[in-house]
Coordinates of C-alpha atoms and ligand atoms in Angstrom, one line a residue:
M15 CA -26.2 74.5 43.1
R16 CA -29.6 73.3 42.8
I17 CA -30.5 71.0 40.1
G18 CA -34.1 69.5 39.9
V19 CA -34.5 66.0 38.5
L20 CA -37.8 65.6 37.1
A21 CA -38.9 62.5 39.4
L22 CA -42.2 61.2 37.8
Q23 CA -40.9 58.2 36.4
G24 CA -37.6 56.5 35.6
D25 CA -34.1 56.4 37.0
F26 CA -34.0 59.8 38.6
A27 CA -32.4 58.5 41.9
E28 CA -29.4 57.8 40.1
H29 CA -29.1 61.2 38.8
V30 CA -29.6 62.6 42.2
H31 CA -26.8 60.6 43.3
M32 CA -24.4 61.6 40.6
L33 CA -25.4 65.1 41.3
K34 CA -24.4 64.7 45.1
R35 CA -21.3 63.0 44.3
L36 CA -20.4 66.2 42.3
G37 CA -21.3 68.7 45.2
A38 CA -24.6 70.0 43.6
E39 CA -28.0 69.4 45.4
G40 CA -30.3 67.3 43.8
V41 CA -34.1 68.2 44.1
E42 CA -36.8 65.7 43.1
V43 CA -39.5 67.4 41.0
R44 CA -42.8 66.1 41.0
L45 CA -45.2 69.3 40.8
P46 CA -44.6 73.1 39.1
R47 CA -43.6 74.7 42.3
H48 CA -40.6 72.3 42.9
L49 CA -38.9 74.1 39.7
D50 CA -38.9 77.4 42.1
G51 CA -35.1 78.5 42.8
L52 CA -33.7 75.5 40.5
H53 CA -30.6 76.4 38.7
G54 CA -30.8 73.3 36.1
L55 CA -33.0 70.3 35.5
I56 CA -32.6 66.9 34.5
I57 CA -35.2 64.8 32.6
P58 CA -34.1 61.1 33.4
G59 CA -34.3 57.7 31.4
G60 CA -37.5 55.5 31.5
E61 CA -40.5 55.8 29.6
S62 CA -41.2 58.9 27.4
T63 CA -44.8 58.3 27.1
T64 CA -45.1 57.6 30.7
I65 CA -43.1 60.8 31.7
G66 CA -45.2 62.9 29.0
K67 CA -48.6 61.5 30.3
L68 CA -47.4 62.3 34.1
S69 CA -46.3 65.8 33.1
Q70 CA -49.8 66.4 31.4
A71 CA -51.9 65.3 34.8
Y72 CA -49.5 67.5 37.1
G73 CA -49.7 70.4 34.9
L74 CA -45.9 70.5 34.5
M75 CA -46.0 71.1 30.6
E76 CA -46.0 75.1 30.4
P77 CA -43.9 75.4 33.7
L78 CA -41.2 73.2 32.0
R79 CA -41.2 74.8 28.7
A80 CA -40.9 78.2 30.5
F81 CA -37.9 76.7 32.6
A82 CA -36.2 75.4 29.5
K83 CA -36.1 78.8 27.7
T84 CA -34.4 80.5 30.8
H85 CA -32.4 77.5 32.3
A86 CA -29.9 74.6 31.5
V87 CA -32.1 71.5 30.9
W88 CA -30.7 68.1 30.1
G89 CA -32.6 64.8 28.9
T90 CA -31.0 61.4 29.1
C91 CA -32.9 58.8 26.9
A92 CA -36.7 59.1 27.5
G93 CA -35.9 62.5 29.1
A94 CA -34.1 63.5 25.3
I95 CA -37.3 62.2 23.3
F96 CA -39.5 64.4 25.8
L97 CA -37.4 67.5 25.1
S98 CA -37.7 66.7 21.3
K99 CA -40.0 68.7 18.9
D100 CA -40.8 65.5 16.7
A101 CA -40.7 61.7 17.9
R102 CA -42.6 60.7 14.7
R103 CA -45.5 59.9 16.7
A104 CA -48.2 61.3 18.7
Q105 CA -47.2 61.4 22.5
P106 CA -46.9 64.5 24.7
L107 CA -43.4 66.4 24.0
L108 CA -42.1 69.5 25.3
K109 CA -40.9 70.7 21.9
V110 CA -37.8 72.9 23.4
M111 CA -35.4 71.3 21.1
D112 CA -35.2 71.3 17.6
I113 CA -34.1 67.6 16.9
T114 CA -36.2 64.7 15.6
V115 CA -35.8 61.5 17.0
Q116 CA -36.4 57.9 16.6
R117 CA -37.4 55.8 19.6
N118 CA -36.1 52.3 20.1
A119 CA -34.2 52.7 17.3
F120 CA -32.1 49.7 18.2
G121 CA -34.5 47.1 19.1
A122 CA -35.7 45.6 22.3
Q123 CA -34.5 45.5 25.8
V124 CA -32.1 42.5 24.6
D125 CA -30.4 44.9 22.1
S126 CA -29.2 47.1 24.7
F127 CA -25.3 47.7 24.2
E128 CA -22.4 50.0 25.2
A129 CA -19.8 51.9 23.2
D130 CA -17.1 54.2 23.6
L131 CA -17.8 57.6 22.2
D132 CA -15.7 60.4 21.3
I133 CA -17.2 63.9 22.8
P134 CA -14.8 66.8 21.9
E135 CA -16.9 69.4 24.1
L136 CA -16.7 67.2 27.3
G137 CA -13.0 66.6 27.1
K138 CA -12.7 70.4 26.7
V139 CA -14.5 71.0 29.9
T140 CA -13.0 68.3 32.1
H141 CA -9.5 68.4 30.7
T142 CA -9.8 64.6 29.5
T143 CA -9.0 62.9 26.3
H144 CA -10.0 59.3 27.0
P145 CA -13.2 58.0 25.3
Y146 CA -16.6 58.0 27.0
H147 CA -18.3 54.9 27.9
A148 CA -21.7 55.1 27.1
V149 CA -24.6 52.7 28.0
F150 CA -27.8 52.4 25.5
I151 CA -30.7 50.8 26.8
R152 CA -33.7 50.9 24.5
A153 CA -32.2 53.9 23.1
P154 CA -33.5 56.5 20.7
I155 CA -31.5 57.9 17.4
I156 CA -31.2 61.7 17.2
E157 CA -32.4 61.6 13.8
Q158 CA -32.0 65.2 12.8
V159 CA -30.6 67.9 14.3
R160 CA -32.0 71.5 13.1
G161 CA -32.0 75.3 13.6
G162 CA -29.5 76.1 16.5
A163 CA -29.2 72.5 17.6
R164 CA -25.7 70.8 16.9
V165 CA -24.6 67.4 17.1
L166 CA -22.2 66.7 20.2
S167 CA -21.3 63.0 19.5
T168 CA -22.0 60.3 17.1
L169 CA -21.6 56.3 16.9
S170 CA -18.7 55.4 14.4
D171 CA -21.4 54.6 11.9
G172 CA -22.2 58.4 12.4
R173 CA -25.5 58.0 13.9
I174 CA -26.2 61.2 16.3
V175 CA -26.2 59.9 20.1
A176 CA -26.0 63.5 21.7
A177 CA -27.0 67.2 20.8
Q178 CA -27.1 70.5 22.2
E179 CA -29.2 73.5 21.7
G180 CA -27.9 76.4 23.5
R181 CA -28.2 75.1 27.1
I182 CA -30.5 72.1 26.3
L183 CA -28.6 68.9 25.7
A184 CA -30.0 65.6 24.5
T185 CA -28.2 62.3 25.2
S186 CA -29.6 58.8 23.9
F187 CA -27.6 57.3 26.5
H188 CA -27.6 57.1 30.2
P189 CA -24.2 58.7 31.9
E190 CA -26.3 58.3 35.5
L191 CA -25.9 54.6 35.1
T192 CA -22.0 54.7 34.8
E193 CA -19.4 55.8 37.3
D194 CA -17.9 58.5 35.0
T195 CA -19.3 61.8 36.2
R196 CA -17.9 63.9 33.0
F197 CA -21.2 64.5 31.3
H198 CA -22.8 65.6 34.5
E199 CA -20.0 68.0 35.0
Y200 CA -20.4 69.2 31.6
F201 CA -24.0 70.0 32.1
L202 CA -23.2 71.6 35.4
S203 CA -20.7 73.8 33.2
L204 CA -23.8 75.2 31.3
V205 CA -25.8 75.6 34.3
S206 CA -23.4 78.1 35.7
Ligands
LIG17 N1 -37.7 53.0 25.2 C1 -37.9 54.4 26.0 C2 -38.6 55.2 25.4 O1 -38.7 55.3 24.2 C3 -36.6 55.2 26.5 C4 -35.8 54.0 27.2 C5 -34.9 54.5 28.3 O2 -35.0 55.8 28.5 N2 -33.9 53.9 28.5 O3 -39.1 56.4 25.6

């Protein structure tokens, strides 16, 4: 399986490493033609404004939108913001997922945290029941999920941190920064 990782900014190398561990090929995407022949795409964490502006500069906005119509795409943290229809402020967004996000919802870098999550869908695919230990770094909250989008996981206080719409996934947290491969396995199950 050939999975692209948008490599304009952010922690794309960690996603490529994780894909390799699972026996998939991780391909760095910087230009529209790099999307050719890919089976899915991951948009990493980083700074969503930077990722958006660079995507505009490299002519990637429309090619990424077209790709998301026919392939599995997953955004982690800044990547999730970039996929959303609404980030409640002006910045370039792909708008391919019917969610509203709030950036930096937990405060500054020092307010980064980790939490154990219950993600039933992930358990079904990986045949495991133990909680998913998630890392949040200046993370967004998924404030609203509309239309075909549904909630995959919440914090214990009910705030949404993972959602799915068809084969598009958004997570507030960073599975590529842990040793737990289950979220990447879940994504690969949507690709095939
Ligand atoms: N705070 C960043 C943003 O708003 C996201 C942080 C991250 O990806 N870890 O784009």
